[in-house]
Coordinates of C-alpha atoms and ligand atoms in Angstrom, one line a residue:
X1 CA -22.2 82.9 -16.1
X2 CA -21.0 80.4 -13.4
X3 CA -21.5 81.9 -10.0
X4 CA -19.6 79.3 -8.1
X5 CA -15.9 79.4 -7.7
X6 CA -14.2 76.2 -6.4
X7 CA -14.5 72.5 -7.0
X8 CA -14.5 70.9 -3.6
X9 CA -17.2 69.4 -1.4
X10 CA -18.8 72.8 -0.7
X11 CA -18.8 74.1 -4.3
X12 CA -20.2 70.8 -5.5
X13 CA -23.0 70.9 -2.9
X14 CA -23.9 74.5 -3.9
X15 CA -24.2 73.7 -7.5
X16 CA -27.8 74.8 -7.4
X17 CA -26.5 78.4 -7.0
X18 CA -24.5 78.3 -10.2
X19 CA -27.1 80.2 -12.2
X20 CA -28.3 82.6 -9.5
X21 CA -26.7 85.9 -10.4
X22 CA -27.6 87.6 -7.1
X23 CA -25.0 85.4 -5.3
X24 CA -21.4 84.6 -6.0
X25 CA -20.4 81.5 -4.0
X26 CA -16.7 81.4 -3.3
X27 CA -15.9 78.0 -1.9
X28 CA -12.2 78.4 -2.5
X29 CA -9.4 76.0 -3.0
X30 CA -7.6 75.8 0.3
X31 CA -9.3 73.7 3.0
X32 CA -6.4 71.9 4.4
X33 CA -5.6 73.5 7.8
X34 CA -2.1 72.0 7.8
X35 CA -1.3 73.5 4.5
X36 CA 1.9 75.6 4.1
X37 CA 1.3 76.0 0.3
X38 CA 1.9 79.7 -0.1
X39 CA 1.3 79.5 -3.8
X40 CA -2.2 78.1 -3.2
X41 CA -2.8 80.8 -0.6
X42 CA -1.7 83.5 -3.1
X43 CA -3.8 81.9 -5.8
X44 CA -6.9 82.0 -3.7
X45 CA -6.2 85.6 -2.8
X46 CA -5.9 86.5 -6.5
X47 CA -9.1 84.8 -7.5
X48 CA -11.0 86.5 -4.6
X49 CA -9.8 89.8 -5.8
X50 CA -10.8 89.0 -9.4
X51 CA -14.2 87.8 -8.3
X52 CA -14.8 90.9 -6.2
X53 CA -13.8 93.1 -9.2
X54 CA -16.2 91.3 -11.6
X55 CA -19.2 90.8 -9.4
X56 CA -19.9 94.1 -7.6
X57 CA -23.6 93.6 -7.9
X58 CA -24.0 90.2 -6.3
X59 CA -23.7 89.1 -2.7
X60 CA -20.2 87.7 -2.1
X61 CA -20.6 84.4 -0.2
X62 CA -17.3 83.2 1.2
X63 CA -16.8 79.9 3.0
X64 CA -14.1 80.3 5.7
X65 CA -13.1 78.1 8.5
X66 CA -13.9 77.6 12.2
X67 CA -10.2 76.8 12.7
X68 CA -9.9 80.6 13.1
X69 CA -11.5 80.1 16.5
X70 CA -9.1 77.4 17.5
X71 CA -6.5 79.2 19.7
X72 CA -4.0 76.3 19.1
X73 CA -3.9 77.2 15.4
X74 CA -3.8 81.0 15.8
X75 CA -0.3 81.1 14.4
X76 CA -0.7 78.7 11.6
X77 CA -0.3 79.9 8.1
X78 CA -3.7 78.6 7.2
X79 CA -5.5 80.5 9.8
X80 CA -3.6 83.7 9.2
X81 CA -4.4 83.3 5.5
X82 CA -8.1 82.8 6.2
X83 CA -8.3 85.8 8.5
X84 CA -6.7 87.9 5.8
X85 CA -9.2 86.7 3.2
X86 CA -12.1 87.5 5.5
X87 CA -10.6 91.0 6.0
X88 CA -10.1 91.5 2.2
X89 CA -13.8 90.6 1.6
X90 CA -15.1 92.7 4.4
X91 CA -13.1 95.7 3.1
X92 CA -13.8 95.4 -0.6
X93 CA -17.2 93.7 -1.2
X94 CA -20.3 95.7 -1.4
X95 CA -22.4 93.0 0.0
X96 CA -21.0 89.8 1.6
X97 CA -21.7 86.9 3.9
X98 CA -18.9 84.9 5.4
X99 CA -19.7 81.4 6.7
X100 CA -17.1 79.7 8.9
X101 CA -17.4 76.0 8.7
X102 CA -15.9 73.2 10.8
X103 CA -14.8 69.8 9.4
X104 CA -17.4 68.3 7.1
X105 CA -19.1 65.1 6.1
X106 CA -19.6 65.1 2.4
X107 CA -19.0 63.5 -0.9
X108 CA -15.4 64.0 -1.6
X109 CA -12.2 62.0 -2.0
X110 CA -10.1 64.8 -0.5
X111 CA -7.5 62.9 1.5
X112 CA -6.7 65.6 3.9
X113 CA -10.3 65.9 5.3
X114 CA -10.3 64.5 8.8
X115 CA -13.2 62.2 8.1
X116 CA -11.8 60.8 4.9
X117 CA -8.4 60.4 6.5
X118 CA -9.8 58.4 9.4
X119 CA -12.1 56.3 7.3
X120 CA -9.3 55.4 5.0
X121 CA -7.0 54.5 7.9
X122 CA -9.6 52.3 9.5
X123 CA -10.8 50.5 6.4
X124 CA -7.3 49.9 5.1
X125 CA -5.9 49.0 8.5
X126 CA -3.3 51.8 8.5
X127 CA -2.0 53.1 11.8
X128 CA -2.3 56.7 12.8
X129 CA -1.9 59.1 15.7
X130 CA -5.1 59.9 17.5
X131 CA -5.3 63.2 19.4
X132 CA -6.8 62.2 22.7
X133 CA -8.2 65.7 23.6
X134 CA -9.2 66.9 20.2
X135 CA -12.9 67.7 19.7
X136 CA -14.6 68.8 16.6
X137 CA -18.1 70.1 15.7
X138 CA -18.4 68.0 12.5
X139 CA -21.4 68.8 10.3
X140 CA -22.9 67.2 7.3
X141 CA -22.5 69.4 4.2
X142 CA -26.2 68.8 3.4
X143 CA -27.1 70.5 6.7
X144 CA -24.7 73.4 5.9
X145 CA -26.5 73.7 2.6
X146 CA -29.9 73.8 4.3
X147 CA -28.9 76.4 6.8
X148 CA -27.1 78.7 4.2
X149 CA -29.9 78.3 1.8
X150 CA -32.4 79.4 4.5
X151 CA -30.3 82.4 5.4
X152 CA -29.9 83.4 1.7
X153 CA -33.4 82.9 0.5
X154 CA -34.8 84.7 3.6
X155 CA -32.2 87.4 3.4
X156 CA -31.6 87.1 7.1
X157 CA -28.2 88.6 7.4
X158 CA -26.0 90.8 5.4
X159 CA -22.3 91.8 5.7
X160 CA -21.7 89.4 8.6
X161 CA -19.5 86.5 9.6
X162 CA -21.6 83.6 10.7
X163 CA -20.5 80.3 12.3
X164 CA -22.2 77.2 11.2
X165 CA -21.4 74.0 13.2
X166 CA -22.9 71.1 15.0
X167 CA -24.1 72.5 18.4
X168 CA -22.1 69.9 20.3
X169 CA -18.6 68.6 20.2
X170 CA -17.5 65.1 19.2
X171 CA -14.1 64.0 20.3
X172 CA -12.0 62.5 17.6
X173 CA -11.8 59.3 19.7
X174 CA -15.6 59.1 19.7
X175 CA -15.6 59.6 15.9
X176 CA -13.1 56.8 15.5
X177 CA -15.2 54.5 17.7
X178 CA -18.2 55.3 15.6
X179 CA -16.3 54.3 12.5
X180 CA -15.0 51.2 14.2
X181 CA -18.4 50.0 15.1
X182 CA -19.7 50.9 11.7
X183 CA -17.1 49.1 9.7
X184 CA -16.6 46.3 12.2
X185 CA -12.9 47.0 12.1
X186 CA -10.6 47.9 14.9
X187 CA -8.6 51.1 14.3
X188 CA -4.8 51.0 14.8
X189 CA -4.0 54.2 16.5
X190 CA -1.5 55.6 19.0
X191 CA -3.2 57.9 21.5
X192 CA -1.2 61.1 21.8
X193 CA -1.8 63.8 24.4
X194 CA -2.6 66.5 21.9
X195 CA -5.5 68.5 20.7
X196 CA -8.2 70.5 22.4
X197 CA -11.8 71.6 22.0
X198 CA -12.7 75.2 21.2
X199 CA -15.9 77.1 21.5
X200 CA -17.9 78.0 18.4
X201 CA -20.6 80.6 18.9
X202 CA -23.5 79.5 16.8
X203 CA -26.2 81.7 18.3
X204 CA -27.0 83.1 14.9
X205 CA -28.0 79.8 13.5
X206 CA -29.5 78.0 16.5
X207 CA -33.0 79.2 15.7
X208 CA -32.7 78.2 12.1
X209 CA -31.5 74.7 13.1
X210 CA -34.7 74.3 15.2
X211 CA -36.8 75.7 12.4
X212 CA -35.3 73.3 9.9
X213 CA -35.7 70.5 12.3
X214 CA -32.1 69.3 11.9
X215 CA -31.4 66.7 14.5
X216 CA -27.9 66.9 15.7
X217 CA -28.5 64.6 18.6
X218 CA -28.4 60.8 18.8
X219 CA -26.7 59.0 16.0
X220 CA -25.9 62.1 14.0
X221 CA -22.3 61.0 13.4
X222 CA -23.2 57.4 12.7
X223 CA -25.9 58.5 10.2
X224 CA -23.5 60.7 8.4
X225 CA -20.9 57.9 8.2
X226 CA -23.6 55.6 6.9
X227 CA -24.7 58.2 4.3
X228 CA -21.3 58.8 2.8
X229 CA -19.4 55.6 3.4
X230 CA -21.9 52.8 2.9
X231 CA -20.3 52.0 -0.4
X232 CA -17.2 50.9 1.4
X233 CA -19.1 48.0 2.9
X234 CA -19.5 46.3 -0.4
X235 CA -22.1 43.9 0.8
X236 CA -23.2 42.8 4.3
X237 CA -21.2 39.8 5.6
X238 CA -23.0 36.5 5.9
X239 CA -23.3 34.9 9.3
X240 CA -24.1 31.2 9.4
X241 CA -25.7 29.8 12.5
X242 CA -25.2 26.1 12.7
X243 CA -27.6 24.1 14.9
X244 CA -27.3 20.4 15.5
X245 CA -30.8 19.3 16.3
X246 CA -32.3 16.2 17.8
X247 CA -35.7 15.7 19.4
X248 CA -36.2 19.3 20.5
X249 CA -39.9 19.7 19.5
X250 CA -40.8 21.7 22.6
X251 CA -37.9 24.1 22.5
X252 CA -37.1 24.6 18.9
X253 CA -39.6 27.5 18.2
X254 CA -38.4 29.4 21.3
X255 CA -34.8 28.8 20.1
X256 CA -35.7 30.2 16.7
X257 CA -37.4 33.2 18.2
X258 CA -34.6 34.2 20.4
X259 CA -31.9 33.5 17.8
X260 CA -33.8 35.5 15.2
X261 CA -34.1 38.4 17.5
X262 CA -30.4 38.6 17.9
X263 CA -29.8 38.2 14.2
X264 CA -32.2 41.1 13.6
X265 CA -30.0 43.3 15.7
X266 CA -27.1 42.4 13.6
X267 CA -29.0 42.9 10.4
X268 CA -27.4 46.1 9.1
X269 CA -24.0 44.5 9.1
X270 CA -24.8 40.8 8.7
X271 CA -27.1 38.7 6.5
X272 CA -27.7 35.4 8.1
X273 CA -28.6 31.8 7.5
X274 CA -29.7 29.4 10.2
X275 CA -28.7 25.8 9.3
X276 CA -30.6 23.2 11.3
X277 CA -29.0 19.8 10.9
X278 CA -31.8 17.4 11.9
X279 CA -30.1 14.3 13.3
X280 CA -33.0 12.0 12.6
X281 CA -35.3 13.3 15.3
X282 CA -38.0 10.9 16.2
X283 CA -40.5 13.5 17.5
X284 CA -42.1 16.5 15.8
X285 CA -38.9 18.6 15.5
X286 CA -38.7 18.1 11.7
X287 CA -42.2 19.2 11.0
X288 CA -41.7 22.3 13.1
X289 CA -38.5 23.1 11.3
X290 CA -40.2 22.6 7.9
X291 CA -42.9 25.1 9.0
X292 CA -40.2 27.6 10.0
X293 CA -38.4 27.2 6.7
X294 CA -41.5 28.0 4.8
X295 CA -42.0 31.4 6.5
X296 CA -38.2 32.3 6.6
X297 CA -35.9 31.5 3.7
X298 CA -32.9 32.0 6.1
X299 CA -33.9 28.8 7.8
X300 CA -32.1 26.0 6.0
X301 CA -32.5 22.3 6.8
X302 CA -30.3 19.3 6.4
X303 CA -32.1 16.1 7.2
X304 CA -29.9 13.0 8.0
X305 CA -30.9 9.5 6.9
X306 CA -30.3 8.2 10.4
X307 CA -28.9 9.4 13.7
X308 CA -25.2 10.2 13.3
X309 CA -24.5 12.0 16.6
X310 CA -24.1 15.7 17.3
X311 CA -20.4 16.0 16.2
X312 CA -21.3 14.7 12.8
X313 CA -24.3 17.0 12.7
X314 CA -22.0 19.9 13.3
X315 CA -19.8 18.7 10.5
X316 CA -22.6 18.8 8.0
X317 CA -23.5 22.3 9.1
X318 CA -20.0 23.5 8.6
X319 CA -19.7 21.8 5.3
X320 CA -22.8 23.5 4.0
X321 CA -22.3 27.0 5.6
X322 CA -21.5 29.8 3.2
X323 CA -20.9 32.4 5.8
X324 CA -17.9 34.7 6.3
X325 CA -18.2 33.4 9.8
X326 CA -20.2 30.8 11.6
X327 CA -21.5 30.2 15.1
X328 CA -22.2 26.7 16.3
X329 CA -24.9 26.6 18.9
X330 CA -27.1 23.9 20.6
X331 CA -30.8 23.9 20.0
X332 CA -31.9 23.6 23.6
X333 CA -31.1 27.2 24.7
X334 CA -28.5 26.1 27.1
X335 CA -26.2 28.3 25.1
X336 CA -28.0 31.7 25.2
X337 CA -28.2 33.1 21.6
X338 CA -27.6 36.6 23.0
X339 CA -24.0 35.6 23.7
X340 CA -23.5 35.6 19.9
X341 CA -23.3 39.4 20.1
X342 CA -20.3 39.1 22.4
X343 CA -18.7 36.6 20.2
X344 CA -19.1 38.8 17.2
X345 CA -17.7 41.8 19.0
X346 CA -14.5 39.8 19.7
X347 CA -14.4 38.5 16.2
X348 CA -14.6 42.0 14.8
X349 CA -11.4 43.0 16.6
X350 CA -9.6 40.2 14.8
X351 CA -10.0 36.9 16.6
X352 CA -10.6 34.0 14.2
X353 CA -12.1 31.7 16.9
X354 CA -14.2 32.8 19.9
X355 CA -15.1 29.9 22.0
X356 CA -17.6 30.0 24.9
X357 CA -16.2 29.3 28.3
X358 CA -18.7 28.2 30.9
X359 CA -17.5 28.1 34.4
X360 CA -21.0 28.0 35.7
X361 CA -23.2 25.2 34.5
X362 CA -26.9 25.4 35.5
X363 CA -28.7 22.1 35.8
X364 CA -25.6 19.9 36.1
X365 CA -24.9 18.0 39.2
X366 CA -21.8 18.5 41.3
X367 CA -20.3 15.1 40.6
X368 CA -20.6 15.6 36.9
X369 CA -19.1 19.1 37.1
X370 CA -16.1 17.7 39.0
X371 CA -15.7 14.8 36.5
X372 CA -15.8 17.3 33.5
X373 CA -13.2 19.5 35.2
X374 CA -10.8 16.5 35.8
X375 CA -11.4 15.3 32.3
X376 CA -10.6 18.6 30.5
X377 CA -7.4 18.9 32.6
X378 CA -6.4 15.3 31.9
X379 CA -6.9 15.7 28.2
X380 CA -4.7 18.8 28.2
X381 CA -2.0 17.0 30.1
X382 CA -1.9 14.2 27.6
X383 CA -2.5 16.0 24.3
X384 CA -0.2 18.2 22.3
X385 CA -3.1 20.3 21.2
X386 CA -4.1 22.5 24.0
X387 CA -7.9 22.3 24.2
X388 CA -9.2 25.2 26.4
X389 CA -10.7 24.1 29.7
X390 CA -14.5 24.2 30.3
X391 CA -15.5 24.8 26.7
X392 CA -18.2 23.2 24.6
X393 CA -19.1 23.4 21.0
X394 CA -20.7 26.8 21.3
X395 CA -18.3 29.0 19.4
X396 CA -17.7 31.4 16.6
X397 CA -15.3 30.4 13.7
X398 CA -14.1 32.6 11.0
X399 CA -14.2 31.5 7.3
X400 CA -10.5 30.9 7.4
X401 CA -11.1 28.3 10.1
X402 CA -14.1 26.8 8.4
X403 CA -12.1 26.2 5.3
X404 CA -9.5 24.3 7.3
X405 CA -12.0 22.3 9.2
X406 CA -13.6 21.2 6.0
X407 CA -10.3 19.6 5.0
X408 CA -10.2 17.4 8.1
X409 CA -12.3 14.4 7.2
X410 CA -11.4 12.0 10.1
X411 CA -14.3 10.0 11.3
X412 CA -13.4 10.4 14.9
X413 CA -14.5 13.9 15.5
X414 CA -14.0 16.0 18.5
X415 CA -14.8 19.6 17.4
X416 CA -13.4 21.6 20.3
X417 CA -10.1 19.7 19.8
X418 CA -10.1 20.1 16.0
X419 CA -10.7 23.8 16.3
X420 CA -7.9 24.1 18.8
X421 CA -5.7 22.2 16.4
X422 CA -6.3 24.5 13.5
X423 CA -4.8 27.4 15.4
X424 CA -5.0 31.1 14.4
X425 CA -5.8 33.7 17.1
X426 CA -8.4 32.3 19.5
X427 CA -10.0 33.7 22.5
X428 CA -12.5 32.5 25.2
X429 CA -15.6 34.4 26.0
X430 CA -17.2 33.6 29.4
X431 CA -20.9 33.0 29.6
X432 CA -23.3 31.3 31.9
X433 CA -24.7 28.1 30.6
X434 CA -28.5 27.9 31.2
X435 CA -30.7 25.0 32.1
X436 CA -32.3 23.3 29.1
X437 CA -35.4 25.2 28.0
X438 CA -37.4 22.0 27.5
X439 CA -37.0 18.2 27.3
X440 CA -33.9 16.5 28.7
X441 CA -30.4 15.8 27.5
X442 CA -30.1 13.1 24.9
X443 CA -26.6 12.4 26.1
X444 CA -26.6 9.3 28.2
X445 CA -23.8 8.3 30.6
X446 CA -22.7 5.8 27.9
X447 CA -22.6 8.7 25.3
X448 CA -20.5 10.8 27.6
X449 CA -18.0 8.0 28.3
X450 CA -17.8 7.3 24.5
X451 CA -17.4 11.0 23.8
X452 CA -14.7 11.3 26.5
X453 CA -12.7 8.3 25.1
X454 CA -13.2 9.8 21.6
X455 CA -11.8 13.1 22.8
X456 CA -8.9 11.6 24.5
X457 CA -7.9 9.2 21.8
X458 CA -8.4 11.4 18.8
X459 CA -6.0 14.0 20.1
X460 CA -3.3 12.0 21.6
X461 CA -1.6 8.6 21.3
X462 CA 0.1 9.1 24.7
X463 CA -2.0 6.3 26.3
X464 CA -0.2 3.9 24.0
X465 CA 3.1 5.1 25.3
X466 CA 1.9 5.0 28.9
X467 CA 0.9 1.4 28.7
X468 CA 4.2 0.5 27.0
X469 CA 6.0 2.3 29.8
X470 CA 3.9 0.5 32.4
X471 CA 4.8 -2.8 30.8
X472 CA 8.5 -2.0 30.9
X473 CA 8.3 -1.0 34.5
X474 CA 6.5 -4.2 35.6
X475 CA 9.0 -6.3 33.5
X476 CA 11.8 -4.5 35.3
X477 CA 10.4 -5.2 38.7
X478 CA 9.8 -8.9 37.7
X479 CA 13.5 -9.2 36.6
X480 CA 14.7 -7.7 39.9
X481 CA 12.6 -10.1 42.0
X482 CA 13.7 -13.1 40.0
X483 CA 17.3 -12.0 40.4
X484 CA 16.9 -11.8 44.2
X485 CA 15.4 -15.3 44.3
X486 CA 18.1 -16.9 42.3
X487 CA 20.9 -15.2 44.3
X488 CA 19.2 -16.4 47.6
X489 CA 18.9 -19.9 46.2
X490 CA 22.6 -20.0 45.4
X491 CA 23.6 -18.7 48.8
X492 CA 21.4 -21.0 50.7
X493 CA 20.2 -24.0 48.5
X494 CA 18.0 -25.4 51.4
X495 CA 15.7 -22.4 51.1
X496 CA 12.1 -23.2 50.0
X497 CA 9.9 -20.6 48.3
X498 CA 6.4 -20.2 49.7
X499 CA 3.6 -17.8 49.0
X500 CA 0.7 -19.0 46.9
X501 CA -1.5 -16.0 47.7
X502 CA 1.1 -13.4 46.6
X503 CA 1.6 -15.4 43.4
X504 CA -2.1 -15.3 42.5
X505 CA -2.3 -11.6 43.4
X506 CA 0.6 -10.9 41.0
X507 CA -0.8 -13.0 38.3
X508 CA -4.2 -11.3 38.5
X509 CA -2.6 -7.9 38.6
X510 CA -0.5 -8.6 35.6
X511 CA -3.4 -10.1 33.7
X512 CA -5.3 -6.8 34.4
X513 CA -2.5 -4.7 33.2
X514 CA -2.3 -6.8 30.0
X515 CA -6.0 -6.5 29.3
X516 CA -5.9 -2.8 29.9
X517 CA -3.0 -2.4 27.5
X518 CA -4.6 -4.6 24.9
X519 CA -7.8 -2.7 25.3
X520 CA -6.0 0.6 24.9
X521 CA -4.4 -0.6 21.8
X522 CA -7.7 -2.0 20.7
X523 CA -9.4 1.4 20.9
X524 CA -6.8 2.8 18.6
X525 CA -7.0 -0.1 16.2
X526 CA -10.8 0.4 16.2
X527 CA -10.2 4.0 15.3
X528 CA -7.9 3.0 12.5
X529 CA -10.4 0.5 11.3
X530 CA -13.1 3.1 11.1
X531 CA -10.9 5.6 9.4
X532 CA -9.5 3.2 6.9
X533 CA -13.0 2.3 5.5
X534 CA -13.2 5.9 4.4
X535 CA -17.0 6.0 4.4
X536 CA -18.8 9.3 4.1
X537 CA -19.2 11.0 7.4
X538 CA -23.0 11.3 7.0
X539 CA -25.8 10.6 4.6
X540 CA -28.4 13.3 3.8
X541 CA -32.0 12.4 3.2
X542 CA -33.1 15.8 2.0
X543 CA -32.3 19.5 2.3
X544 CA -34.6 22.6 2.4
X545 CA -33.7 26.1 1.2
X546 CA -30.1 25.1 0.9
X547 CA -29.6 25.5 -2.8
X548 CA -30.4 29.2 -3.1
Ligands
LIG601 N1 -27.8 16.4 19.3 C1 -27.7 15.8 18.0 N2 -27.7 14.5 17.8 C2 -27.8 13.6 18.9 C3 -27.8 14.2 20.2 C4 -27.8 15.6 20.3 O1 -27.6 16.6 17.0 O2 -27.8 12.4 18.7 C5 -27.7 17.8 19.4 C6 -28.8 18.4 20.3 O3 -30.0 18.7 19.6 C7 -28.2 19.6 20.9 C8 -26.8 19.3 21.0 O4 -26.5 18.2 20.1 O5 -28.3 20.7 20.0 C9 -26.4 18.9 22.4 O6 -27.2 17.9 22.9 P1 -27.8 17.8 24.4 O7 -28.4 19.1 24.8 O8 -28.7 16.6 24.5 O9 -26.4 17.5 25.2 P2 -25.9 18.3 26.5 O10 -26.1 19.7 26.3 O11 -26.7 17.7 27.6 O12 -24.5 18.0 26.5
LIG602 MG1 -27.8 20.6 25.9

């Protein structure tokens, strides 16, 4: 004979009681506190009456609801029904135990359970109303089973109503926040000024909870979410960390240590790969990286055939990354790896690009800082693509952006501009740029000037228009001057024109302007020349751990 009536979360969990004839477990059919389904209510009543009639010898165990204690719901059909059922059992059962339960964590696809409802809304990105003041004493059905089992086997109570609940309240807002951080999704809710908390007296079970060593404290909710909803996170996401690397033998191990530490924190949610692109280092960097790649399969190496420069190194890293998201970071610890956590937090609320903004630059002189400030503002004035001020290459990019960047094969690469050009929702994240951990910057003044010109010319052709405009203005002035001279000569033919010095000054000035214009045009032609050749952007000597 089956001693369990019901087929929901509770009945399923108490399946081990199905052959124990001393107990009849009635884990009824109605557990939706918003239900108005009178037919279901009547059906439950009928089956309770039936069960009572047929099982006079066994203890009638009925699962009721803590909602009865919620004054807000005192008049709801559901609560009135549950009170009636309790009364019916109290009046007609020889031996009974009634357990009142709060909302549960458990294996069920019951859509009306608060937990399932919220998880579904968050995972599917549906919007919902969130009751700001509502608090619940959510409990894991496994813990309910433990407690009830203990009470029944030890015959602790008879003919009583016993509340079983988590000893402390969790607000629904907290619950939603737990789910958000677990699923790395942001919930779309409207906060409404509704709900309340209510007191549940659990003095009968407190001692049992201590005996059974059930830990309702830290992380109870998160653990329960992980237990029942892990399957919704099909597989952890993959985070690619892309590191252009050049002559960093003294800092590279420390860089690895700090980065790995951060990646370990992220481990439950993110698998990772660290792609070092060795830009033909001439020191011991490569050997050190090789050693790391032997002990850690997540360390992947791309070794260039010669030095191609850091923008190209970044390109190779992006080309080979398999991640759902990638973070580009320098190897010299100027960009603190810990900031990656902030980037990811912002990414998880929906931004496709999170770029580091560095208003404070340690270890950079005042003159250089000023120059950089002027440069970024100038480039923004001239270019149609708005490149955020004070940013570097340290940034997070989503797979959507990675795929677009991979389509952009221009040889003249200026990543912060290219990323800006791609679009999508982007946001800055301010951080403090540190001093180099070891060694010194490999960027010489010449590099910086080249890089600046590259940045300027690859994102705007306005300089070409500016020199044309300059030419037109000067020609206009020349025409005006000539006209004045001719008119003067006609009015007074005896006039003689002097001024050798001014003539030379004008000639030199014009010569300068011409050379500047030709130079500007030349820069663009050079760019075209390089692009037209269509050479590969880089040549790889060898790779390590990359093919798995
Ligand atoms: N880098 C590179 N190839 C080069 C020069 C530099 O891949 O030819 C890398 C370097 O290892 C670092 C990043 O680019 O990860 C920035 O270089 P650096 O720190 O020298 O520049 P700074 O921070 O001074 O601008
Ligand atoms: Mg640096």
